[in-house]
GROMACS .gro file of C-alpha atoms in nm:
model
  195
    1ALA     CA    1  -5.985  -1.367   2.522
    2PRO     CA    2  -6.133  -1.080   2.322
    3PRO     CA    3  -5.943  -0.952   2.016
    4GLY     CA    4  -5.892  -0.612   2.180
    5GLY     CA    5  -5.705  -0.783   2.465
    6LEU     CA    6  -5.459  -0.933   2.215
    7ARG     CA    7  -5.396  -0.592   2.066
    8ARG     CA    8  -5.329  -0.439   2.404
    9SER     CA    9  -5.089  -0.714   2.499
   10ARG     CA   10  -4.897  -0.673   2.169
   11ALA     CA   11  -4.880  -0.298   2.218
   12ALA     CA   12  -4.769  -0.345   2.576
   13ARG     CA   13  -4.496  -0.582   2.464
   14ARG     CA   14  -4.372  -0.330   2.204
   15ARG     CA   15  -4.361  -0.054   2.466
   16SER     CA   16  -4.165  -0.270   2.707
   17ALA     CA   17  -3.923  -0.374   2.428
   18LEU     CA   18  -3.865  -0.008   2.337
   19ALA     CA   19  -3.817   0.082   2.703
   20GLN     CA   20  -3.550  -0.190   2.729
   21ALA     CA   21  -3.382  -0.083   2.401
   22ALA     CA   22  -3.341   0.280   2.513
   23PRO     CA   23  -3.113   0.191   2.808
   24MET     CA   24  -2.920  -0.050   2.581
   25SER     CA   25  -2.845   0.224   2.326
   26THR     CA   26  -2.752   0.462   2.609
   27MET     CA   27  -2.528   0.193   2.756
   28LYS     CA   28  -2.365   0.138   2.415
   29ARG     CA   29  -2.293   0.512   2.380
   30VAL     CA   30  -2.139   0.516   2.727
   31LEU     CA   31  -1.920   0.216   2.643
   32VAL     CA   32  -1.806   0.371   2.313
   33GLY     CA   33  -1.720   0.696   2.489
   34LEU     CA   34  -1.535   0.507   2.763
   35GLY     CA   35  -1.339   0.308   2.504
   36LYS     CA   36  -1.234   0.626   2.324
   37ALA     CA   37  -1.126   0.785   2.651
   38LEU     CA   38  -0.918   0.477   2.740
   39ARG     CA   39  -0.750   0.476   2.396
   40ASP     CA   40  -0.665   0.846   2.428
   41THR     CA   41  -0.530   0.791   2.778
   42GLY     CA   42  -0.321   0.498   2.656
   43GLN     CA   43  -0.174   0.706   2.375
   44SER     CA   44  -0.090   0.985   2.620
   45ILE     CA   45   0.083   0.740   2.853
   46GLU     CA   46   0.279   0.595   2.560
   47ARG     CA   47   0.395   0.946   2.459
   48MET     CA   48   0.506   1.016   2.816
   49GLY     CA   49   0.702   0.692   2.821
   50MET     CA   50   0.866   0.775   2.488
   51ARG     CA   51   0.966   1.119   2.617
   52ALA     CA   52   1.117   0.954   2.925
   53GLN     CA   53   1.325   0.731   2.697
   54ASP     CA   54   1.428   1.035   2.489
   55ASN     CA   55   1.244   0.895   2.186
   56TRP     CA   56   1.059   1.175   2.004
   57ILE     CA   57   0.935   0.980   1.700
   58PHE     CA   58   0.574   1.027   1.807
   59GLN     CA   59   0.600   1.390   1.696
   60GLU     CA   60   0.640   1.287   1.332
   61LYS     CA   61   0.337   1.415   1.141
   62ILE     CA   62   0.318   1.125   0.894
   63CYS     CA   63   0.368   0.807   1.089
   64ARG     CA   64   0.163   0.546   0.901
   65HIS     CA   65   0.301   0.376   0.593
   66ARG     CA   66   0.092   0.406   0.279
   67ALA     CA   67   0.166   0.158   0.004
   68LEU     CA   68  -0.002   0.369  -0.266
   69MET     CA   69   0.091   0.736  -0.278
   70ASN     CA   70  -0.038   1.003  -0.511
   71LEU     CA   71   0.207   1.250  -0.653
   72PHE     CA   72   0.007   1.562  -0.736
   73ASP     CA   73  -0.249   1.436  -0.991
   74GLN     CA   74  -0.066   1.110  -1.066
   75ARG     CA   75  -0.194   0.797  -0.892
   76PRO     CA   76  -0.073   0.436  -0.919
   77LYS     CA   77  -0.304   0.218  -1.129
   78LEU     CA   78  -0.321  -0.147  -1.025
   79SER     CA   79  -0.517  -0.441  -1.160
   80GLN     CA   80  -0.739  -0.623  -0.913
   81SER     CA   81  -0.510  -0.926  -0.871
   82VAL     CA   82  -0.186  -0.740  -0.793
   83PHE     CA   83  -0.011  -0.818  -0.463
   84VAL     CA   84   0.160  -0.524  -0.293
   85ALA     CA   85   0.340  -0.603   0.033
   86PRO     CA   86   0.235  -0.392   0.333
   87ASN     CA   87   0.566  -0.205   0.348
   88ALA     CA   88   0.623  -0.163  -0.027
   89SER     CA   89   0.570   0.179  -0.187
   90LEU     CA   90   0.413   0.268  -0.521
   91ILE     CA   91   0.448   0.639  -0.589
   92GLY     CA   92   0.310   0.852  -0.873
   93ASN     CA   93   0.261   0.746  -1.234
   94VAL     CA   94   0.285   0.366  -1.195
   95GLN     CA   95   0.080   0.107  -1.381
   96ILE     CA   96   0.087  -0.262  -1.283
   97GLU     CA   97  -0.092  -0.538  -1.476
   98ASP     CA   98  -0.264  -0.860  -1.365
   99GLU     CA   99  -0.118  -1.104  -1.112
  100SER     CA  100   0.207  -0.916  -1.056
  101SER     CA  101   0.365  -0.889  -0.713
  102ILE     CA  102   0.562  -0.613  -0.541
  103TRP     CA  103   0.743  -0.765  -0.244
  104TYR     CA  104   0.851  -0.635   0.095
  105GLY     CA  105   1.044  -0.309   0.106
  106ALA     CA  106   1.028  -0.255  -0.270
  107VAL     CA  107   0.984   0.098  -0.402
  108VAL     CA  108   0.836   0.178  -0.745
  109ARG     CA  109   0.866   0.552  -0.818
  110GLY     CA  110   0.694   0.708  -1.115
  111ASP     CA  111   0.776   1.065  -1.021
  112GLN     CA  112   0.965   1.187  -1.330
  113SER     CA  113   0.817   0.966  -1.605
  114PRO     CA  114   0.576   0.670  -1.627
  115VAL     CA  115   0.662   0.325  -1.490
  116SER     CA  116   0.478   0.025  -1.634
  117ILE     CA  117   0.503  -0.331  -1.503
  118GLY     CA  118   0.352  -0.613  -1.705
  119GLY     CA  119   0.144  -0.910  -1.597
  120ARG     CA  120   0.271  -1.195  -1.378
  121THR     CA  121   0.589  -1.005  -1.297
  122SER     CA  122   0.762  -1.026  -0.959
  123ILE     CA  123   0.957  -0.732  -0.812
  124GLY     CA  124   1.175  -0.868  -0.531
  125ASP     CA  125   1.236  -0.747  -0.175
  126ARG     CA  126   1.413  -0.410  -0.134
  127THR     CA  127   1.419  -0.348  -0.511
  128VAL     CA  128   1.397   0.010  -0.637
  129VAL     CA  129   1.231   0.075  -0.972
  130ALA     CA  130   1.266   0.445  -1.053
  131SER     CA  131   1.184   0.665  -1.348
  132SER     CA  132   1.419   0.918  -1.501
  133SER     CA  133   1.356   1.255  -1.661
  134VAL     CA  134   1.592   1.205  -1.956
  135ASN     CA  135   1.705   0.904  -2.153
  136PRO     CA  136   2.061   0.906  -2.295
  137THR     CA  137   1.948   0.703  -2.600
  138GLY     CA  138   1.713   0.975  -2.720
  139PHE     CA  139   1.402   0.758  -2.682
  140ALA     CA  140   1.119   0.849  -2.449
  141ALA     CA  141   1.223   0.851  -2.085
  142ARG     CA  142   1.016   0.577  -1.926
  143THR     CA  143   1.065   0.261  -1.728
  144ALA     CA  144   0.900  -0.048  -1.876
  145ILE     CA  145   0.908  -0.401  -1.736
  146GLY     CA  146   0.737  -0.668  -1.947
  147ASP     CA  147   0.527  -0.975  -1.870
  148TRP     CA  148   0.654  -1.279  -1.678
  149VAL     CA  149   0.967  -1.097  -1.558
  150THR     CA  150   1.141  -1.190  -1.234
  151VAL     CA  151   1.343  -0.917  -1.063
  152GLY     CA  152   1.554  -1.044  -0.772
  153GLU     CA  153   1.607  -0.889  -0.430
  154GLY     CA  154   1.793  -0.562  -0.383
  155CYS     CA  155   1.803  -0.454  -0.748
  156VAL     CA  156   1.802  -0.099  -0.881
  157LEU     CA  157   1.627  -0.035  -1.214
  158ARG     CA  158   1.625   0.326  -1.333
  159GLY     CA  159   1.477   0.446  -1.661
  160CYS     CA  160   1.533   0.113  -1.838
  161SER     CA  161   1.333  -0.138  -2.042
  162VAL     CA  162   1.308  -0.506  -1.953
  163ASP     CA  163   1.136  -0.728  -2.211
  164ASN     CA  164   0.912  -1.030  -2.146
  165TYR     CA  165   1.036  -1.344  -1.968
  166ALA     CA  166   1.363  -1.185  -1.850
  167VAL     CA  167   1.523  -1.285  -1.520
  168ILE     CA  168   1.718  -1.022  -1.326
  169GLY     CA  169   1.941  -1.168  -1.053
  170GLU     CA  170   1.978  -1.033  -0.699
  171GLY     CA  171   2.156  -0.701  -0.654
  172CYS     CA  172   2.164  -0.607  -1.024
  173ILE     CA  173   2.185  -0.244  -1.130
  174ILE     CA  174   2.027  -0.143  -1.460
  175GLN     CA  175   2.085   0.219  -1.555
  176GLU     CA  176   1.906   0.474  -1.775
  177GLY     CA  177   1.833   0.371  -2.132
  178ALA     CA  178   1.951   0.011  -2.089
  179LEU     CA  179   1.754  -0.268  -2.256
  180VAL     CA  180   1.722  -0.623  -2.124
  181GLU     CA  181   1.595  -0.832  -2.414
  182SER     CA  182   1.330  -1.102  -2.404
  183LYS     CA  183   1.428  -1.424  -2.221
  184ALA     CA  184   1.761  -1.272  -2.108
  185ILE     CA  185   1.914  -1.368  -1.773
  186LEU     CA  186   2.130  -1.130  -1.570
  187GLU     CA  187   2.352  -1.295  -1.311
  188ALA     CA  188   2.336  -1.169  -0.952
  189GLY     CA  189   2.532  -0.847  -0.898
  190SER     CA  190   2.546  -0.754  -1.268
  191VAL     CA  191   2.564  -0.390  -1.374
  192LEU     CA  192   2.408  -0.286  -1.704
  193PRO     CA  193   2.541   0.063  -1.789
  194ALA     CA  194   2.342   0.350  -1.934
  195GLY     CA  195   2.266   0.354  -2.305
   0.00000   0.00000   0.00000
């Protein structure tokens, strides 16, 4: 076969491949459009069903949970190896160091002053770590949790300092200005008053 014949056959093959690709891309666009229409229809049917059951939650403007939330110009700062449960919340001026974990339902709020959590620290389920605007001791109002600290489930820590290696039992309440020293252990249900 002459060399020109090879060129024509290659060109013919390219044209036929392009002709086949055009309907494929058109078909893909049609399928994407159809999928979007079906999703929208499904959402509309779900809303109708919720109205029929007298459930109006779909009208809530903010319906998705966000684990990290900015507060004006303050954004949580996390190291790469931090675990934050899907339904935990980190709000505002919060800093968390390496290999720490924030478990399910926990809330860490740095809205009034900074909150810092050290490395390899565990904040248990449903625990609230909050900042405070004033400190009754006269020191800077901040919440600081050291390295290797374990905070049990359902605790409330507000404007306090917890030093390294401390263990806070389940359901403990630590109030503004309180200090938990290094290697201290608080029994479950303990209350550490302000000051």
